[in-house]
PDB file of C-alpha atoms in Angstrom:
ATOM      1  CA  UNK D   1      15.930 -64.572  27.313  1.00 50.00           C
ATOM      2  CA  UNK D   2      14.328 -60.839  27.695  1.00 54.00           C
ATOM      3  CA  UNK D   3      16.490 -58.690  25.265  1.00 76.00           C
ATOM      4  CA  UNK D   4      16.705 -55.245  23.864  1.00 87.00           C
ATOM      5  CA  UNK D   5      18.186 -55.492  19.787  1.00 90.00           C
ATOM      6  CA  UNK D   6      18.897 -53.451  17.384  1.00 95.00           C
ATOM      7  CA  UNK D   7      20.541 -53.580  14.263  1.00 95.00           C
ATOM      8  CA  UNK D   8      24.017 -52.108  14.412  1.00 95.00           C
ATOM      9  CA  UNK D   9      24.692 -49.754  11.694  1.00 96.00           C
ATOM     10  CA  UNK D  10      22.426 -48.589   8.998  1.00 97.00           C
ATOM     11  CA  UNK D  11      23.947 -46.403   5.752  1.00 97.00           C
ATOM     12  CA  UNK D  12      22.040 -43.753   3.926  1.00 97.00           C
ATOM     13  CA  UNK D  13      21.832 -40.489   1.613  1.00 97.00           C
ATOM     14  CA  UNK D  14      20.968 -37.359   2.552  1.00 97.00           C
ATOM     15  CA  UNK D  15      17.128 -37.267   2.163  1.00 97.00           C
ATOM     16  CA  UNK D  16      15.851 -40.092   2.746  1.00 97.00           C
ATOM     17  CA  UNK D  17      13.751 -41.581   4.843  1.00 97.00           C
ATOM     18  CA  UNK D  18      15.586 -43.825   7.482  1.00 98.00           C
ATOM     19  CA  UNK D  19      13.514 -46.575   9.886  1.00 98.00           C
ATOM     20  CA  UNK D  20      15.393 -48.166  12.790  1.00 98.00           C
ATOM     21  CA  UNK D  21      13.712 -51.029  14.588  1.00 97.00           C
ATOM     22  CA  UNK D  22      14.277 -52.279  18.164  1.00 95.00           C
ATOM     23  CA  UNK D  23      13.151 -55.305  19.724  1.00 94.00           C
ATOM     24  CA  UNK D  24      12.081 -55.180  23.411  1.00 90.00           C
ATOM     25  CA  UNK D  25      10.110 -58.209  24.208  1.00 85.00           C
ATOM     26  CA  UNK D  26      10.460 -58.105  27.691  1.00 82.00           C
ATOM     27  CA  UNK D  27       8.708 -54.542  28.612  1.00 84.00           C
ATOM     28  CA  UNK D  28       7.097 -53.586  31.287  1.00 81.00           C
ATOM     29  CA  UNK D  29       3.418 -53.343  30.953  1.00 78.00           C
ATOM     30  CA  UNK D  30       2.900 -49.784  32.044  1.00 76.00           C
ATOM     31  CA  UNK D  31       6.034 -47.859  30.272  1.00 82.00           C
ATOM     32  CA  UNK D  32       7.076 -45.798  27.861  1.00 88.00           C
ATOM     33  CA  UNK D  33       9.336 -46.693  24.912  1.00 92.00           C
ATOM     34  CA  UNK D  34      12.036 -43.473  24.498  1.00 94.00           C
ATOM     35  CA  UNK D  35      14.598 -43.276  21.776  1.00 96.00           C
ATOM     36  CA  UNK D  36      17.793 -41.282  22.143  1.00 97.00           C
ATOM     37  CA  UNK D  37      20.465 -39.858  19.596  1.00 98.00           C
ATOM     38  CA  UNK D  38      23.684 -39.650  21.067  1.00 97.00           C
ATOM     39  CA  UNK D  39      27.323 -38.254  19.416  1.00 96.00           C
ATOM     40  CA  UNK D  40      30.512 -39.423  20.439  1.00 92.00           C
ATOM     41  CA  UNK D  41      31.353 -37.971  23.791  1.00 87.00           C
ATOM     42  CA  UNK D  42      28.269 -36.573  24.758  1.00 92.00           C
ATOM     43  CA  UNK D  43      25.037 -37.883  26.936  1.00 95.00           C
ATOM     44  CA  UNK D  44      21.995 -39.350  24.665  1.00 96.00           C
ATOM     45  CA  UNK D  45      19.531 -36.768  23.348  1.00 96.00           C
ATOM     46  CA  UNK D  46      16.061 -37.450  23.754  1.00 94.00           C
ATOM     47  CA  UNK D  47      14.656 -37.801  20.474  1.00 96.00           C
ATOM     48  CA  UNK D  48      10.542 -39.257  20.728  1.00 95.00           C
ATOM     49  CA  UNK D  49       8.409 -41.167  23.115  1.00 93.00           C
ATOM     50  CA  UNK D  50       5.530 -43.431  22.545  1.00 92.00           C
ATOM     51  CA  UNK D  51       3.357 -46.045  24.344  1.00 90.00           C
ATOM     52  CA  UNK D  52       1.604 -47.105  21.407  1.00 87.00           C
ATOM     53  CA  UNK D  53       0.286 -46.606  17.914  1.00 89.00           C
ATOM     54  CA  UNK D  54       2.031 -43.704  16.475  1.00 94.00           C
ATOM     55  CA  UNK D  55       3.930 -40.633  17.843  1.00 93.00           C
ATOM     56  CA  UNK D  56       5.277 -38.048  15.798  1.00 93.00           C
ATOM     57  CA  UNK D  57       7.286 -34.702  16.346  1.00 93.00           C
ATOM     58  CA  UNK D  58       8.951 -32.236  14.659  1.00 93.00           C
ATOM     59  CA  UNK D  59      12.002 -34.759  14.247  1.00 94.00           C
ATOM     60  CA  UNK D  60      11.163 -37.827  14.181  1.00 97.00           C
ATOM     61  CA  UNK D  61       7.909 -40.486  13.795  1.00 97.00           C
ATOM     62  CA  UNK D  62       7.446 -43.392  16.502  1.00 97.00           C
ATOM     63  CA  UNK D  63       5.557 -46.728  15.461  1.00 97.00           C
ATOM     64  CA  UNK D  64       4.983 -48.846  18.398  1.00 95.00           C
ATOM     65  CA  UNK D  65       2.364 -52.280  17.199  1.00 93.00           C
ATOM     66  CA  UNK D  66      -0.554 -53.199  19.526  1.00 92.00           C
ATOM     67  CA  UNK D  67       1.723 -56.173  21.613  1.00 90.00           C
ATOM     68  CA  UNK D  68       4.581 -53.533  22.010  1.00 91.00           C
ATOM     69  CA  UNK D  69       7.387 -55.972  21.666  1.00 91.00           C
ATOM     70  CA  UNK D  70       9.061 -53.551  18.931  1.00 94.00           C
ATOM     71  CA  UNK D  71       9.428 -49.912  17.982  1.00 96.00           C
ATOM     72  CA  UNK D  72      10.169 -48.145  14.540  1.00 97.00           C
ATOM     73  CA  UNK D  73      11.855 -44.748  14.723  1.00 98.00           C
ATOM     74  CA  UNK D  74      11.518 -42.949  11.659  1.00 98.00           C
ATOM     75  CA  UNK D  75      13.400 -40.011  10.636  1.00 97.00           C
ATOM     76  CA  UNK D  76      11.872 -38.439   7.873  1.00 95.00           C
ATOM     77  CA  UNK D  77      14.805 -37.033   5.567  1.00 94.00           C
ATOM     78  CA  UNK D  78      18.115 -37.474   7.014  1.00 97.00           C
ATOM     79  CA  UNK D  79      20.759 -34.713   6.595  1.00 97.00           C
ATOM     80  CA  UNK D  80      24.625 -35.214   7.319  1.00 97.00           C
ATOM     81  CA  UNK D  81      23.924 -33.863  11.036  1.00 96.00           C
ATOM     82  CA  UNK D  82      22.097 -36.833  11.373  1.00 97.00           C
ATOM     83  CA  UNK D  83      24.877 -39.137  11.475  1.00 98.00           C
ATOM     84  CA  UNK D  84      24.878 -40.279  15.411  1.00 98.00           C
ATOM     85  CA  UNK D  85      24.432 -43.825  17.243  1.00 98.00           C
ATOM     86  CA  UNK D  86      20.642 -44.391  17.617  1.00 98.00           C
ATOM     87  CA  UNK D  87      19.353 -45.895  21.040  1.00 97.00           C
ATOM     88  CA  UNK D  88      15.507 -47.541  22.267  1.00 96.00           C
ATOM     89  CA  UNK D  89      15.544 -47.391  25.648  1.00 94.00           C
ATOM     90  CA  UNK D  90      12.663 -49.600  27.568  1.00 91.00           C
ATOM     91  CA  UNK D  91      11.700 -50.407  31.007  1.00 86.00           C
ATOM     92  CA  UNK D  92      11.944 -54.472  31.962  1.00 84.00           C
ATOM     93  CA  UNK D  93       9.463 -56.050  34.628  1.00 79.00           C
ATOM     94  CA  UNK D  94      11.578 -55.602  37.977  1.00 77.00           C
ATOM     95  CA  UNK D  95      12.194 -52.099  37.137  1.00 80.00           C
ATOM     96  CA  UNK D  96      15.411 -52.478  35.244  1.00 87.00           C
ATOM     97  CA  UNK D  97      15.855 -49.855  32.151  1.00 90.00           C
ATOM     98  CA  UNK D  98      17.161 -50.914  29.571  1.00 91.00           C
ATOM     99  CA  UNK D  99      18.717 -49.761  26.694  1.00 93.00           C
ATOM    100  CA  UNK D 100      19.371 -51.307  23.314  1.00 93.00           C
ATOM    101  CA  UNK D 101      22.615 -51.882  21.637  1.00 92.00           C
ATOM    102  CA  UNK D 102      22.836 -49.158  19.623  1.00 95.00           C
ATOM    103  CA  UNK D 103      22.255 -48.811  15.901  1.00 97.00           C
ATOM    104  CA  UNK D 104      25.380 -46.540  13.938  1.00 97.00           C
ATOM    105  CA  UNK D 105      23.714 -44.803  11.141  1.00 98.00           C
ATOM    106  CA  UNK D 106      25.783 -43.191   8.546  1.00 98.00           C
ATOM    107  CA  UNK D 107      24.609 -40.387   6.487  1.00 97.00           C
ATOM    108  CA  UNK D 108      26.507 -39.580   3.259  1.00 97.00           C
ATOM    109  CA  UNK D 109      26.171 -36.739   0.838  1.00 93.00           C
TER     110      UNK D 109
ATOM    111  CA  UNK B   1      20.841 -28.285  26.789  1.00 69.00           C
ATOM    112  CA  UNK B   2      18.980 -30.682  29.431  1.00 72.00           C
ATOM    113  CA  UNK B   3      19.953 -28.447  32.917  1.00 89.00           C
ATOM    114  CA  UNK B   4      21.665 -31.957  34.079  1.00 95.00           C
ATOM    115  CA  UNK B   5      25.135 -31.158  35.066  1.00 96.00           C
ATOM    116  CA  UNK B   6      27.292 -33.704  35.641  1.00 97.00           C
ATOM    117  CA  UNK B   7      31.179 -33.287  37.860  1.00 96.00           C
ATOM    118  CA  UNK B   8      33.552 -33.976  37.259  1.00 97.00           C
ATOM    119  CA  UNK B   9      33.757 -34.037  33.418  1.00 96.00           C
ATOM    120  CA  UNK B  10      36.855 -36.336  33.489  1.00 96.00           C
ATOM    121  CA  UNK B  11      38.883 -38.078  36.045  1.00 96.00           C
ATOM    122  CA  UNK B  12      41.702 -40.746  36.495  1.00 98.00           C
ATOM    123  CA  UNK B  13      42.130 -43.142  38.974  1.00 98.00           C
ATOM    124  CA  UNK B  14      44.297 -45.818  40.099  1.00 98.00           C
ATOM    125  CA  UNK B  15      42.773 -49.396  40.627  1.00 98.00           C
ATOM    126  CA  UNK B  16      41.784 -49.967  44.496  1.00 98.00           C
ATOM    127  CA  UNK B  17      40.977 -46.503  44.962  1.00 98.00           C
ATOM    128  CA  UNK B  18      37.297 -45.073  45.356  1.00 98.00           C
ATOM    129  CA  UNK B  19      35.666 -42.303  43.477  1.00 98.00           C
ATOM    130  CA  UNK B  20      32.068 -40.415  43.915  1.00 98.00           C
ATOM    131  CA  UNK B  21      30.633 -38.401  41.053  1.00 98.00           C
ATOM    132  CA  UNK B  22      27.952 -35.928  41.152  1.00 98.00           C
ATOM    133  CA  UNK B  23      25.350 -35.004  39.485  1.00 97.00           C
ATOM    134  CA  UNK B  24      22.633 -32.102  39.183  1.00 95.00           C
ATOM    135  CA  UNK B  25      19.347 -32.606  38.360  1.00 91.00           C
ATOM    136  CA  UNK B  26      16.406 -30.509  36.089  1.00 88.00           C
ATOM    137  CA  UNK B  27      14.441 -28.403  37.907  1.00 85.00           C
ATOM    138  CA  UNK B  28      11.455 -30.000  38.732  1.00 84.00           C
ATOM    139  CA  UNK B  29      12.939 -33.516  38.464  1.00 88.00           C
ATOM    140  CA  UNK B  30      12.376 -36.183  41.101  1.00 88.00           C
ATOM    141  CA  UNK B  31      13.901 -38.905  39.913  1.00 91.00           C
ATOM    142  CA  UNK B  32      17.822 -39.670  39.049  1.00 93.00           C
ATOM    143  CA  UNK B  33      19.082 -42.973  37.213  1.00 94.00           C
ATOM    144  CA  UNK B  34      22.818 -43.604  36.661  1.00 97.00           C
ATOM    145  CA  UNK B  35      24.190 -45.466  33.742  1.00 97.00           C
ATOM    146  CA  UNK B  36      27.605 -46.799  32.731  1.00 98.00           C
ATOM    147  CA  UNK B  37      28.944 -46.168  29.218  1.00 97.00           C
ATOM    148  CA  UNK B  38      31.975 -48.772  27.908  1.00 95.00           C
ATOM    149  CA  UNK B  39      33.551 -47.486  24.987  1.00 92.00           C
ATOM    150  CA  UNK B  40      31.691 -48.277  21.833  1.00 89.00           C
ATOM    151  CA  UNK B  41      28.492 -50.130  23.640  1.00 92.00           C
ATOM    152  CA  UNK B  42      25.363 -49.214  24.948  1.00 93.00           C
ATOM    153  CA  UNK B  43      24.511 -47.394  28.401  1.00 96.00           C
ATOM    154  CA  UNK B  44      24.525 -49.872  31.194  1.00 96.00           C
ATOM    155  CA  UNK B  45      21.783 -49.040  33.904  1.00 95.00           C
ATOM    156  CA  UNK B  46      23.244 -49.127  37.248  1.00 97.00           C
ATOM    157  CA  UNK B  47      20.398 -47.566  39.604  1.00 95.00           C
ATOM    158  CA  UNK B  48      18.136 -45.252  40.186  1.00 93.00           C
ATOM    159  CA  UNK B  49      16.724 -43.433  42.623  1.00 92.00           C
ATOM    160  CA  UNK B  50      13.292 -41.475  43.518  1.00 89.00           C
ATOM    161  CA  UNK B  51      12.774 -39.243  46.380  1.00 87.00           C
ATOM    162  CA  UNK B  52      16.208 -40.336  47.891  1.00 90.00           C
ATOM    163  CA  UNK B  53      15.257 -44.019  47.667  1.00 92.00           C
ATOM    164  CA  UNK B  54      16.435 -46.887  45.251  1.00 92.00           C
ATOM    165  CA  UNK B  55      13.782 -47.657  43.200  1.00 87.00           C
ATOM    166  CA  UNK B  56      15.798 -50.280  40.695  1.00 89.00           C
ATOM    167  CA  UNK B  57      19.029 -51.435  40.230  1.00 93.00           C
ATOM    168  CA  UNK B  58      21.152 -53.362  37.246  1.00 93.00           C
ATOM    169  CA  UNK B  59      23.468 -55.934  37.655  1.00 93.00           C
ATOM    170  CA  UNK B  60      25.548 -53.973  39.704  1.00 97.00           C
ATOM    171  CA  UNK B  61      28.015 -55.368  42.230  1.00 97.00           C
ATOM    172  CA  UNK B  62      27.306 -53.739  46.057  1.00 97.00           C
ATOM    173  CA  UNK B  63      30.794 -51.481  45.430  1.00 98.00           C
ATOM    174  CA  UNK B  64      28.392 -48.744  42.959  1.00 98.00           C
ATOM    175  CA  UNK B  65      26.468 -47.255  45.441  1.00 97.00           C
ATOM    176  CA  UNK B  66      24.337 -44.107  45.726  1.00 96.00           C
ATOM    177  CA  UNK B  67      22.411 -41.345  47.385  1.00 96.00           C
ATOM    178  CA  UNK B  68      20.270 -38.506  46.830  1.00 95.00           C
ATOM    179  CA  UNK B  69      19.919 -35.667  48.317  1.00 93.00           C
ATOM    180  CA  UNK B  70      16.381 -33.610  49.439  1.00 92.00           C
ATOM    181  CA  UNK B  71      17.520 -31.075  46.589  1.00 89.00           C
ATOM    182  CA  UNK B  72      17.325 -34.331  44.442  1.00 90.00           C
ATOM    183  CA  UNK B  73      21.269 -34.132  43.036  1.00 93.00           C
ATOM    184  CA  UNK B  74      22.501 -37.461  43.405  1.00 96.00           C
ATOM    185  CA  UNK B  75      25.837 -39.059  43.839  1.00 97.00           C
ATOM    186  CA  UNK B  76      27.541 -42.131  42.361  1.00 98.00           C
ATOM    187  CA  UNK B  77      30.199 -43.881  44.790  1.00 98.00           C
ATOM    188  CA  UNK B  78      32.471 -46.223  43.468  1.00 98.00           C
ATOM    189  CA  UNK B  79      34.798 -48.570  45.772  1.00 97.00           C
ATOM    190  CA  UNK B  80      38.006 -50.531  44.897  1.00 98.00           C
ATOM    191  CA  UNK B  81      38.008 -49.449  41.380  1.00 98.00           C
ATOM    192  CA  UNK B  82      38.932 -52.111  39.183  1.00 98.00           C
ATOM    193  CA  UNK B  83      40.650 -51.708  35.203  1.00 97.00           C
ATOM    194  CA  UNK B  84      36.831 -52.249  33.837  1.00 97.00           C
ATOM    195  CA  UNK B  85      35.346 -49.819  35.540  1.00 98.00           C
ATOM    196  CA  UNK B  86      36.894 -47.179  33.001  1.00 98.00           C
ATOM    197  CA  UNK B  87      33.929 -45.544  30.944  1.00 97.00           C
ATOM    198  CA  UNK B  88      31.175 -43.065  30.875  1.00 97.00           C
ATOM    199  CA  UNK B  89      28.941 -42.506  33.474  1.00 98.00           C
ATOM    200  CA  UNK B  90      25.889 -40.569  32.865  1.00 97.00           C
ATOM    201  CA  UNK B  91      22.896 -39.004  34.855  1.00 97.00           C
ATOM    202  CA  UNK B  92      19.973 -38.656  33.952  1.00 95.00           C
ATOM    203  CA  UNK B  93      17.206 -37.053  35.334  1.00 93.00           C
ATOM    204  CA  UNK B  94      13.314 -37.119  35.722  1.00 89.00           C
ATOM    205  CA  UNK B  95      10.078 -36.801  37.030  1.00 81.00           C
ATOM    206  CA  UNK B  96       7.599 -39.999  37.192  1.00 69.00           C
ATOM    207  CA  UNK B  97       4.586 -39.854  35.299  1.00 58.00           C
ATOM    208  CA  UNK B  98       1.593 -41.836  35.219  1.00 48.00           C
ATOM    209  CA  UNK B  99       3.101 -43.928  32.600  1.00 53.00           C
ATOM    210  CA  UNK B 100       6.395 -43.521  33.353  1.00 62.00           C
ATOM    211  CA  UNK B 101       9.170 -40.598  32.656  1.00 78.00           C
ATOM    212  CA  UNK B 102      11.389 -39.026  29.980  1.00 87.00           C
ATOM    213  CA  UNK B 103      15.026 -39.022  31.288  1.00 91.00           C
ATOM    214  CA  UNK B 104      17.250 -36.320  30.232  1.00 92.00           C
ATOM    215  CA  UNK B 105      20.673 -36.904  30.355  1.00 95.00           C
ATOM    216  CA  UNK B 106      23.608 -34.843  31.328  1.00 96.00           C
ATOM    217  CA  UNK B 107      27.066 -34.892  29.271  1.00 95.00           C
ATOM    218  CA  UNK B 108      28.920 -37.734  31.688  1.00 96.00           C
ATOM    219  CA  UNK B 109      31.871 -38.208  33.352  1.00 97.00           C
ATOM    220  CA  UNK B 110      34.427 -39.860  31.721  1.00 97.00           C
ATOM    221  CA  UNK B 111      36.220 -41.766  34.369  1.00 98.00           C
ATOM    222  CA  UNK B 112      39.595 -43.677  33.750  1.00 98.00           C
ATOM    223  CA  UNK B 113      41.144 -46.305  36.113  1.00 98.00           C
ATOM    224  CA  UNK B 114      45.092 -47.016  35.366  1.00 97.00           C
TER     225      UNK B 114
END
């Protein structure tokens, strides 16, 4: 059954380095895997973008393994501001986006 | 800010009725995917379209339907709205790549059916 997981929440201090992985192994050959940030009533942020190997940005580090069923997104040191639901999003053969679950990460002080 | 603009930002309606929602794309953007936000889950892909065609669709039922415009805004029709169909809708917007697009999303509509 072609799913999109995530773990849903994920605690940590102020800091430190957080990794969230999603599970996608249904993706289309040809696509990108995008992660979003998204705070409570307000549309996702786009955070990073890969379609393999590694990305990296001024936020946030993307590793995406040679069969692309999975993607890490790493956020180097977390800060309070950080504390948001985290999302994969991945395009499924027949054209269907998908988007994970969500993972809740809480930053504390 | 992404330069989607979603309207209305919130609206109520009563089950049966229909509603359409609207939405703006970025400049430059070709491409306009809807999604449907339940309270405390995930986005729910309903469709998308590119140059004013459908180009993929969730697991919809036929009463969400769409257009877009040659401008490339986009509306989201909903008929005989049913007690479920209260959440967040967002838009996001595109432009298709060789490997595929970024979407940026606007800040939703937060529809609520009594």
């Amino acid at each position: 059954l072609a799913k999109t997981t995530q773990p849903i929440s994920m605690d940590s201090y102020e800091g430190q380095e957080v990794n969230i992985t999603c599970s996608h192994n249904n993706i289309a050959t040809n696509d990108y895997i995008t992660w979003y940030q998204q705070f409570p009533s307000q549309g996702p942020r786009f955070i990073i973008q890969g379609y393999k190997t590694k990305v990296t940005n001024e936020v946030a580090s993307l590793f995406i393994p040679a069969d692309r069923k999975s993607s890490t997104l790493s956020l180097p040191r977390v800060s309070l501001s950080d504390t948001a639901v985290y999302y994969c999003l991945v395009r499924e053969y027949g054209n269907k986006l998908v988007f994970g679950a969500g993972t809740i990460l809480r930053v504390k002080s | 800010e992404t330069g989607v603009t979603q309207s209305p930002t919130h609206l109520i309606k009563t089950r049966g009725q229909q509603v359409t929602l609207r939405c703006s794309s970025q400049s430059g953007h070709n491409t306009v995917s809807w999604y449907q936000q339940a309270l405390g889950q995930g986005p729910q892909f309903i469709f998308q379209y590119y140059r004013e065609e459908e180009n993929g669709r969730g697991n919809f039922p036929p009463r969400f339907s769409g257009l877009q415009f040659p401008n490339y805004s986009s509306e989201l029709n909903v008929n005989a709205l049913e007690l479920d169909d209260s959440a967040l809708y967002l838009c996001a917007s595109s432009s298709v790549g060789s490997f595929g697009e970024t979407q940026y999303f606007g800040p939703g509509t937060r529809l609520l059916v009594l």
